[in-house]
Amino acid sequence: MFQELFLPDANFAADKAPDAAAPDLSLIICTLNEGAAIRSVITEIAGHLSGLNYEILVVDDDSKDNTAAEVSDLGKSDPRVRLYVRKGERGLSSAAIRGWDMARGRVLGIMDGDGQHDPVAIRALADMILKGDKDLVCASRYIGKTDTGLSFIRDLGSKAATLATGLVLKAPLTDPMSGCFMMTRDWYETARPNLTGVGFKILVDLVASTKVRPRFGEVKASLRQRQGGESKLDIRVVLDLGALLIEKATNGIISARFVLFGLV
């Protein structure tokens, strides 16, 4: 296990395909002040990934609590747990991209560090995509009519955002706002050159950044109670999503960063 402090490079290219000794699955966890939850989250998901060849890569946005210390301590006894601390950068999407670029697995995944994502669903996603007949598999809150785990207001807002996103993506995602999914490295690399890296909705960015329609699968997963940390949902998240959709709808003619600069 090792820690690296760095300034992300926006032009950082994806690594070449991993060799035979690399893990099958690289699971990225992006953190910001998740010290109260991250140890239990990693321990729990590691138990559910038992029997798989995996690594867990935590990309931390220079948390001011004990997040990095907790991950470092876990890594001392489990070399599959790796830590990267970013300096001068914020945002889940850019952190996820950095993690995937550095990951070694042939399958790349992401989950939250606050304990809201169900590890049972994550194992189901891993089993599904490792069969080799899917390019992208997602945990969805909107399969069936069971509880999503969101408050009424947040659920309403998420559904509205899903509807708006569907007009741009034209892809069979029931939950494009999902923050828990896995994809093949090959499919990721088709999207990588066009990724915006803005905001928190990285799944939207991925699907809108490639012309390759993925072989797609979903599993039902409601959000659990947060084990620690605070919600990152605020007006900036909404503005970031709107700016991202404008960029993708205009095929990059109007960039998301230009829209956000104009709003500021």
mmCIF file of C-alpha atoms in Angstrom:
data_model
loop_
_atom_site.group_PDB
_atom_site.id
_atom_site.type_symbol
_atom_site.label_atom_id
_atom_site.label_comp_id
_atom_site.label_asym_id
_atom_site.label_seq_id
_atom_site.Cartn_x
_atom_site.Cartn_y
_atom_site.Cartn_z
ATOM 1 C CA MET A 1 0.000 0.000 0.000
ATOM 2 C CA PHE A 2 1.259 3.460 -0.717
ATOM 3 C CA GLN A 3 0.111 7.030 -0.643
ATOM 4 C CA GLU A 4 0.763 9.581 -3.361
ATOM 5 C CA LEU A 5 0.187 13.308 -3.247
ATOM 6 C CA PHE A 6 -0.278 14.892 -6.645
ATOM 7 C CA LEU A 7 -1.936 17.548 -8.760
ATOM 8 C CA PRO A 8 -4.177 15.836 -11.342
ATOM 9 C CA ASP A 9 -3.303 16.350 -14.995
ATOM 10 C CA ALA A 10 -6.351 16.987 -17.181
ATOM 11 C CA ASN A 11 -4.511 15.420 -20.118
ATOM 12 C CA PHE A 12 -3.525 12.293 -18.208
ATOM 13 C CA ALA A 13 -4.001 9.340 -20.598
ATOM 14 C CA ALA A 14 -5.498 6.025 -19.542
ATOM 15 C CA ASP A 15 -2.965 3.309 -18.827
ATOM 16 C CA LYS A 16 -2.556 0.461 -21.240
ATOM 17 C CA ALA A 17 -4.562 -2.700 -20.642
ATOM 18 C CA PRO A 18 -3.392 -4.543 -17.497
ATOM 19 C CA ASP A 19 -1.243 -7.638 -17.721
ATOM 20 C CA ALA A 20 -2.263 -11.112 -16.636
ATOM 21 C CA ALA A 21 -1.093 -10.495 -13.055
ATOM 22 C CA ALA A 22 -3.378 -7.491 -12.610
ATOM 23 C CA PRO A 23 -6.632 -7.766 -10.604
ATOM 24 C CA ASP A 24 -9.877 -8.541 -12.399
ATOM 25 C CA LEU A 25 -11.693 -5.684 -10.650
ATOM 26 C CA SER A 26 -10.552 -2.221 -9.592
ATOM 27 C CA LEU A 27 -13.112 -0.537 -7.336
ATOM 28 C CA ILE A 28 -12.701 3.222 -6.904
ATOM 29 C CA ILE A 29 -13.977 5.008 -3.788
ATOM 30 C CA CYS A 30 -13.828 8.807 -3.959
ATOM 31 C CA THR A 31 -13.740 10.471 -0.550
ATOM 32 C CA LEU A 32 -13.953 13.865 1.104
ATOM 33 C CA ASN A 33 -14.080 13.832 4.904
ATOM 34 C CA GLU A 34 -15.448 10.277 5.132
ATOM 35 C CA GLY A 35 -13.286 9.284 8.120
ATOM 36 C CA ALA A 36 -16.254 8.205 10.234
ATOM 37 C CA ALA A 37 -17.360 5.630 7.671
ATOM 38 C CA ILE A 38 -14.526 4.641 5.360
ATOM 39 C CA ARG A 39 -12.996 1.882 7.487
ATOM 40 C CA SER A 40 -16.284 0.029 7.915
ATOM 41 C CA VAL A 41 -17.184 0.611 4.244
ATOM 42 C CA ILE A 42 -13.941 -0.923 2.982
ATOM 43 C CA THR A 43 -14.064 -3.790 5.467
ATOM 44 C CA GLU A 44 -17.663 -4.602 4.548
ATOM 45 C CA ILE A 45 -17.178 -4.500 0.787
ATOM 46 C CA ALA A 46 -13.969 -6.538 1.037
ATOM 47 C CA GLY A 47 -15.958 -9.271 2.781
ATOM 48 C CA HIS A 48 -18.528 -9.341 -0.025
ATOM 49 C CA LEU A 49 -15.834 -9.449 -2.713
ATOM 50 C CA SER A 50 -14.289 -12.554 -1.167
ATOM 51 C CA GLY A 51 -13.119 -15.018 -3.807
ATOM 52 C CA LEU A 52 -12.581 -12.321 -6.453
ATOM 53 C CA ASN A 53 -9.261 -10.884 -7.587
ATOM 54 C CA TYR A 54 -9.723 -7.190 -6.812
ATOM 55 C CA GLU A 55 -8.163 -3.967 -5.608
ATOM 56 C CA ILE A 56 -9.785 -1.037 -3.805
ATOM 57 C CA LEU A 57 -8.384 2.366 -4.718
ATOM 58 C CA VAL A 58 -9.432 5.299 -2.535
ATOM 59 C CA VAL A 59 -9.000 8.699 -4.196
ATOM 60 C CA ASP A 60 -9.210 11.316 -1.472
ATOM 61 C CA ASP A 61 -9.626 15.044 -2.064
ATOM 62 C CA ASP A 62 -7.245 16.012 0.750
ATOM 63 C CA SER A 63 -9.762 15.408 3.538
ATOM 64 C CA LYS A 64 -9.295 17.454 6.688
ATOM 65 C CA ASP A 65 -10.395 14.603 8.958
ATOM 66 C CA ASN A 66 -8.877 11.134 9.462
ATOM 67 C CA THR A 67 -9.963 9.625 6.128
ATOM 68 C CA ALA A 68 -6.447 9.162 4.746
ATOM 69 C CA ALA A 69 -5.157 7.798 8.048
ATOM 70 C CA GLU A 70 -7.930 5.180 8.194
ATOM 71 C CA VAL A 71 -7.271 4.007 4.638
ATOM 72 C CA SER A 72 -3.505 3.968 5.175
ATOM 73 C CA ASP A 73 -3.942 1.835 8.269
ATOM 74 C CA LEU A 74 -6.113 -0.674 6.403
ATOM 75 C CA GLY A 75 -3.560 -0.832 3.612
ATOM 76 C CA LYS A 76 -0.836 -1.924 6.015
ATOM 77 C CA SER A 77 -2.557 -5.270 6.470
ATOM 78 C CA ASP A 78 -4.193 -5.549 3.043
ATOM 79 C CA PRO A 79 -2.104 -4.582 -0.028
ATOM 80 C CA ARG A 80 -5.283 -4.621 -2.150
ATOM 81 C CA VAL A 81 -6.250 -1.327 -0.487
ATOM 82 C CA ARG A 82 -4.488 1.648 -2.077
ATOM 83 C CA LEU A 83 -4.683 5.376 -1.369
ATOM 84 C CA TYR A 84 -4.171 8.493 -3.488
ATOM 85 C CA VAL A 85 -4.567 11.976 -2.021
ATOM 86 C CA ARG A 86 -5.245 14.804 -4.454
ATOM 87 C CA LYS A 87 -4.148 18.363 -3.772
ATOM 88 C CA GLY A 88 -5.932 21.398 -5.154
ATOM 89 C CA GLU A 89 -8.787 19.477 -6.797
ATOM 90 C CA ARG A 90 -12.403 18.809 -5.889
ATOM 91 C CA GLY A 91 -15.222 16.829 -7.470
ATOM 92 C CA LEU A 92 -16.257 13.211 -7.706
ATOM 93 C CA SER A 93 -16.087 12.970 -11.491
ATOM 94 C CA SER A 94 -12.496 14.137 -11.819
ATOM 95 C CA ALA A 95 -11.473 11.971 -8.853
ATOM 96 C CA ALA A 96 -13.125 8.919 -10.416
ATOM 97 C CA ILE A 97 -11.366 9.518 -13.742
ATOM 98 C CA ARG A 98 -8.030 9.839 -11.976
ATOM 99 C CA GLY A 99 -8.667 6.592 -10.118
ATOM 100 C CA TRP A 100 -9.665 4.654 -13.230
ATOM 101 C CA ASP A 101 -6.637 5.954 -15.092
ATOM 102 C CA MET A 102 -4.396 4.595 -12.349
ATOM 103 C CA ALA A 103 -6.307 1.370 -11.736
ATOM 104 C CA ARG A 104 -4.896 -1.956 -12.929
ATOM 105 C CA GLY A 105 -8.033 -4.071 -13.355
ATOM 106 C CA ARG A 106 -9.771 -5.125 -16.559
ATOM 107 C CA VAL A 107 -13.089 -4.121 -14.942
ATOM 108 C CA LEU A 108 -13.429 -0.670 -13.366
ATOM 109 C CA GLY A 109 -16.021 0.230 -10.746
ATOM 110 C CA ILE A 110 -17.055 3.007 -8.401
ATOM 111 C CA MET A 111 -18.971 3.316 -5.135
ATOM 112 C CA ASP A 112 -19.449 5.955 -2.432
ATOM 113 C CA GLY A 113 -17.400 6.073 0.748
ATOM 114 C CA ASP A 114 -20.269 6.885 3.129
ATOM 115 C CA GLY A 115 -21.852 3.423 3.331
ATOM 116 C CA GLN A 116 -25.012 4.173 1.351
ATOM 117 C CA HIS A 117 -24.271 1.657 -1.412
ATOM 118 C CA ASP A 118 -25.334 -1.895 -0.639
ATOM 119 C CA PRO A 119 -22.359 -4.316 -0.814
ATOM 120 C CA VAL A 120 -24.710 -7.139 -1.820
ATOM 121 C CA ALA A 121 -25.625 -5.189 -4.952
ATOM 122 C CA ILE A 122 -21.959 -4.418 -5.607
ATOM 123 C CA ARG A 123 -21.106 -8.117 -5.531
ATOM 124 C CA ALA A 124 -24.025 -8.781 -7.893
ATOM 125 C CA LEU A 125 -22.631 -6.161 -10.297
ATOM 126 C CA ALA A 126 -19.192 -7.770 -10.154
ATOM 127 C CA ASP A 127 -20.554 -11.250 -10.826
ATOM 128 C CA MET A 128 -22.610 -9.918 -13.737
ATOM 129 C CA ILE A 129 -19.855 -8.048 -15.560
ATOM 130 C CA LEU A 130 -17.111 -10.600 -14.934
ATOM 131 C CA LYS A 131 -19.109 -13.113 -16.981
ATOM 132 C CA GLY A 132 -17.871 -11.153 -19.988
ATOM 133 C CA ASP A 133 -21.094 -10.376 -21.848
ATOM 134 C CA LYS A 134 -21.679 -6.838 -20.480
ATOM 135 C CA ASP A 135 -19.801 -3.562 -20.940
ATOM 136 C CA LEU A 136 -21.589 -1.547 -18.246
ATOM 137 C CA VAL A 137 -23.621 -2.646 -15.210
ATOM 138 C CA CYS A 138 -25.297 -0.266 -12.771
ATOM 139 C CA ALA A 139 -27.067 -0.305 -9.431
ATOM 140 C CA SER A 140 -30.488 1.281 -9.985
ATOM 141 C CA ARG A 141 -32.961 2.707 -7.483
ATOM 142 C CA TYR A 142 -35.737 2.708 -10.074
ATOM 143 C CA ILE A 143 -36.238 -0.950 -10.933
ATOM 144 C CA GLY A 144 -39.649 -1.960 -9.640
ATOM 145 C CA LYS A 145 -41.583 0.038 -7.053
ATOM 146 C CA THR A 146 -39.575 -0.557 -3.891
ATOM 147 C CA ASP A 147 -38.221 2.241 -1.717
ATOM 148 C CA THR A 148 -35.300 4.156 -3.259
ATOM 149 C CA GLY A 149 -33.824 5.117 0.098
ATOM 150 C CA LEU A 150 -34.168 8.835 -0.702
ATOM 151 C CA SER A 151 -36.296 11.448 1.014
ATOM 152 C CA PHE A 152 -39.394 12.574 -0.900
ATOM 153 C CA ILE A 153 -37.783 15.823 -2.086
ATOM 154 C CA ARG A 154 -34.507 14.171 -3.120
ATOM 155 C CA ASP A 155 -36.379 11.339 -4.841
ATOM 156 C CA LEU A 156 -38.489 13.838 -6.784
ATOM 157 C CA GLY A 157 -35.403 15.809 -7.793
ATOM 158 C CA SER A 158 -33.561 12.655 -8.826
ATOM 159 C CA LYS A 159 -36.454 11.530 -11.015
ATOM 160 C CA ALA A 160 -36.619 14.957 -12.679
ATOM 161 C CA ALA A 161 -32.884 14.861 -13.356
ATOM 162 C CA THR A 162 -33.210 11.314 -14.711
ATOM 163 C CA LEU A 163 -35.913 12.449 -17.145
ATOM 164 C CA ALA A 164 -33.835 15.401 -18.365
ATOM 165 C CA THR A 165 -30.734 13.259 -18.694
ATOM 166 C CA GLY A 166 -32.581 10.610 -20.686
ATOM 167 C CA LEU A 167 -33.360 13.188 -23.382
ATOM 168 C CA VAL A 168 -29.633 13.690 -23.933
ATOM 169 C CA LEU A 169 -28.255 10.193 -23.376
ATOM 170 C CA LYS A 170 -30.761 8.152 -25.370
ATOM 171 C CA ALA A 171 -29.402 5.102 -23.536
ATOM 172 C CA PRO A 172 -31.337 2.447 -21.554
ATOM 173 C CA LEU A 173 -30.386 3.699 -18.083
ATOM 174 C CA THR A 174 -33.171 3.651 -15.522
ATOM 175 C CA ASP A 175 -30.938 5.498 -13.039
ATOM 176 C CA PRO A 176 -28.314 7.672 -14.796
ATOM 177 C CA MET A 177 -27.737 9.459 -11.480
ATOM 178 C CA SER A 178 -26.374 6.222 -9.993
ATOM 179 C CA GLY A 179 -23.002 6.474 -8.318
ATOM 180 C CA CYS A 180 -22.462 2.729 -8.153
ATOM 181 C CA PHE A 181 -21.555 0.906 -11.354
ATOM 182 C CA MET A 182 -18.900 -1.141 -13.137
ATOM 183 C CA MET A 183 -17.605 -1.165 -16.702
ATOM 184 C CA THR A 184 -14.982 -2.868 -18.801
ATOM 185 C CA ARG A 185 -11.731 -1.041 -19.330
ATOM 186 C CA ASP A 186 -12.188 -1.339 -23.093
ATOM 187 C CA TRP A 187 -15.535 0.496 -22.969
ATOM 188 C CA TYR A 188 -14.143 3.123 -20.587
ATOM 189 C CA GLU A 189 -11.354 3.894 -23.027
ATOM 190 C CA THR A 190 -13.880 4.663 -25.779
ATOM 191 C CA ALA A 191 -15.290 7.429 -23.570
ATOM 192 C CA ARG A 192 -12.075 8.612 -21.922
ATOM 193 C CA PRO A 193 -10.944 11.193 -24.547
ATOM 194 C CA ASN A 194 -14.260 13.076 -24.345
ATOM 195 C CA LEU A 195 -14.904 13.017 -20.602
ATOM 196 C CA THR A 196 -15.690 16.395 -19.067
ATOM 197 C CA GLY A 197 -14.850 15.539 -15.470
ATOM 198 C CA VAL A 198 -17.267 18.163 -14.154
ATOM 199 C CA GLY A 199 -19.354 17.679 -11.037
ATOM 200 C CA PHE A 200 -20.612 14.488 -9.429
ATOM 201 C CA LYS A 201 -22.612 12.646 -12.111
ATOM 202 C CA ILE A 202 -19.832 10.646 -13.725
ATOM 203 C CA LEU A 203 -22.146 7.991 -15.200
ATOM 204 C CA VAL A 204 -23.880 10.657 -17.317
ATOM 205 C CA ASP A 205 -20.492 11.934 -18.468
ATOM 206 C CA LEU A 206 -19.358 8.435 -19.472
ATOM 207 C CA VAL A 207 -22.425 7.393 -21.443
ATOM 208 C CA ALA A 208 -22.633 10.757 -23.216
ATOM 209 C CA SER A 209 -18.930 10.705 -24.134
ATOM 210 C CA THR A 210 -18.838 7.598 -26.326
ATOM 211 C CA LYS A 211 -20.552 6.525 -29.528
ATOM 212 C CA VAL A 212 -20.254 2.881 -28.469
ATOM 213 C CA ARG A 213 -23.610 1.713 -27.118
ATOM 214 C CA PRO A 214 -22.781 -0.533 -24.153
ATOM 215 C CA ARG A 215 -24.077 -4.012 -23.544
ATOM 216 C CA PHE A 216 -25.904 -3.014 -20.401
ATOM 217 C CA GLY A 217 -27.235 -4.585 -17.208
ATOM 218 C CA GLU A 218 -28.772 -3.385 -13.926
ATOM 219 C CA VAL A 219 -29.451 -4.637 -10.429
ATOM 220 C CA LYS A 220 -31.974 -3.195 -7.997
ATOM 221 C CA ALA A 221 -30.391 -1.395 -5.046
ATOM 222 C CA SER A 222 -31.909 1.102 -2.620
ATOM 223 C CA LEU A 223 -29.632 3.494 -0.787
ATOM 224 C CA ARG A 224 -28.855 2.622 2.818
ATOM 225 C CA GLN A 225 -28.476 5.035 5.712
ATOM 226 C CA ARG A 226 -25.259 7.031 5.536
ATOM 227 C CA GLN A 227 -22.665 5.705 8.020
ATOM 228 C CA GLY A 228 -20.691 8.931 8.167
ATOM 229 C CA GLY A 229 -19.840 12.110 6.306
ATOM 230 C CA GLU A 230 -22.294 14.590 4.846
ATOM 231 C CA SER A 231 -24.344 14.778 1.664
ATOM 232 C CA LYS A 232 -22.519 16.555 -1.171
ATOM 233 C CA LEU A 233 -25.819 17.521 -2.824
ATOM 234 C CA ASP A 234 -26.174 21.290 -3.141
ATOM 235 C CA ILE A 235 -27.037 23.844 -5.813
ATOM 236 C CA ARG A 236 -23.570 23.474 -7.361
ATOM 237 C CA VAL A 237 -24.262 19.791 -8.075
ATOM 238 C CA VAL A 238 -27.454 20.757 -9.926
ATOM 239 C CA LEU A 239 -25.642 23.464 -11.903
ATOM 240 C CA ASP A 240 -22.806 21.070 -12.764
ATOM 241 C CA LEU A 241 -25.284 18.524 -14.125
ATOM 242 C CA GLY A 242 -27.070 21.156 -16.203
ATOM 243 C CA ALA A 243 -23.769 22.405 -17.626
ATOM 244 C CA LEU A 244 -22.684 18.857 -18.440
ATOM 245 C CA LEU A 245 -25.935 18.131 -20.276
ATOM 246 C CA ILE A 246 -25.557 21.346 -22.305
ATOM 247 C CA GLU A 247 -22.042 20.350 -23.354
ATOM 248 C CA LYS A 248 -23.104 16.869 -24.411
ATOM 249 C CA ALA A 249 -26.285 18.084 -26.152
ATOM 250 C CA THR A 250 -24.217 20.534 -28.229
ATOM 251 C CA ASN A 251 -21.503 17.954 -28.976
ATOM 252 C CA GLY A 252 -18.973 20.036 -27.084
ATOM 253 C CA ILE A 253 -19.624 23.303 -28.928
ATOM 254 C CA ILE A 254 -20.625 24.861 -25.611
ATOM 255 C CA SER A 255 -18.379 23.490 -22.878
ATOM 256 C CA ALA A 256 -19.603 22.745 -19.367
ATOM 257 C CA ARG A 257 -16.864 24.903 -17.878
ATOM 258 C CA PHE A 258 -17.893 27.822 -20.114
ATOM 259 C CA VAL A 259 -21.492 27.477 -18.913
ATOM 260 C CA LEU A 260 -20.379 27.399 -15.279
ATOM 261 C CA PHE A 261 -18.085 30.398 -15.837
ATOM 262 C CA GLY A 262 -20.989 32.307 -17.350
ATOM 263 C CA LEU A 263 -23.200 31.484 -14.385
ATOM 264 C CA VAL A 264 -20.536 32.687 -11.963
#
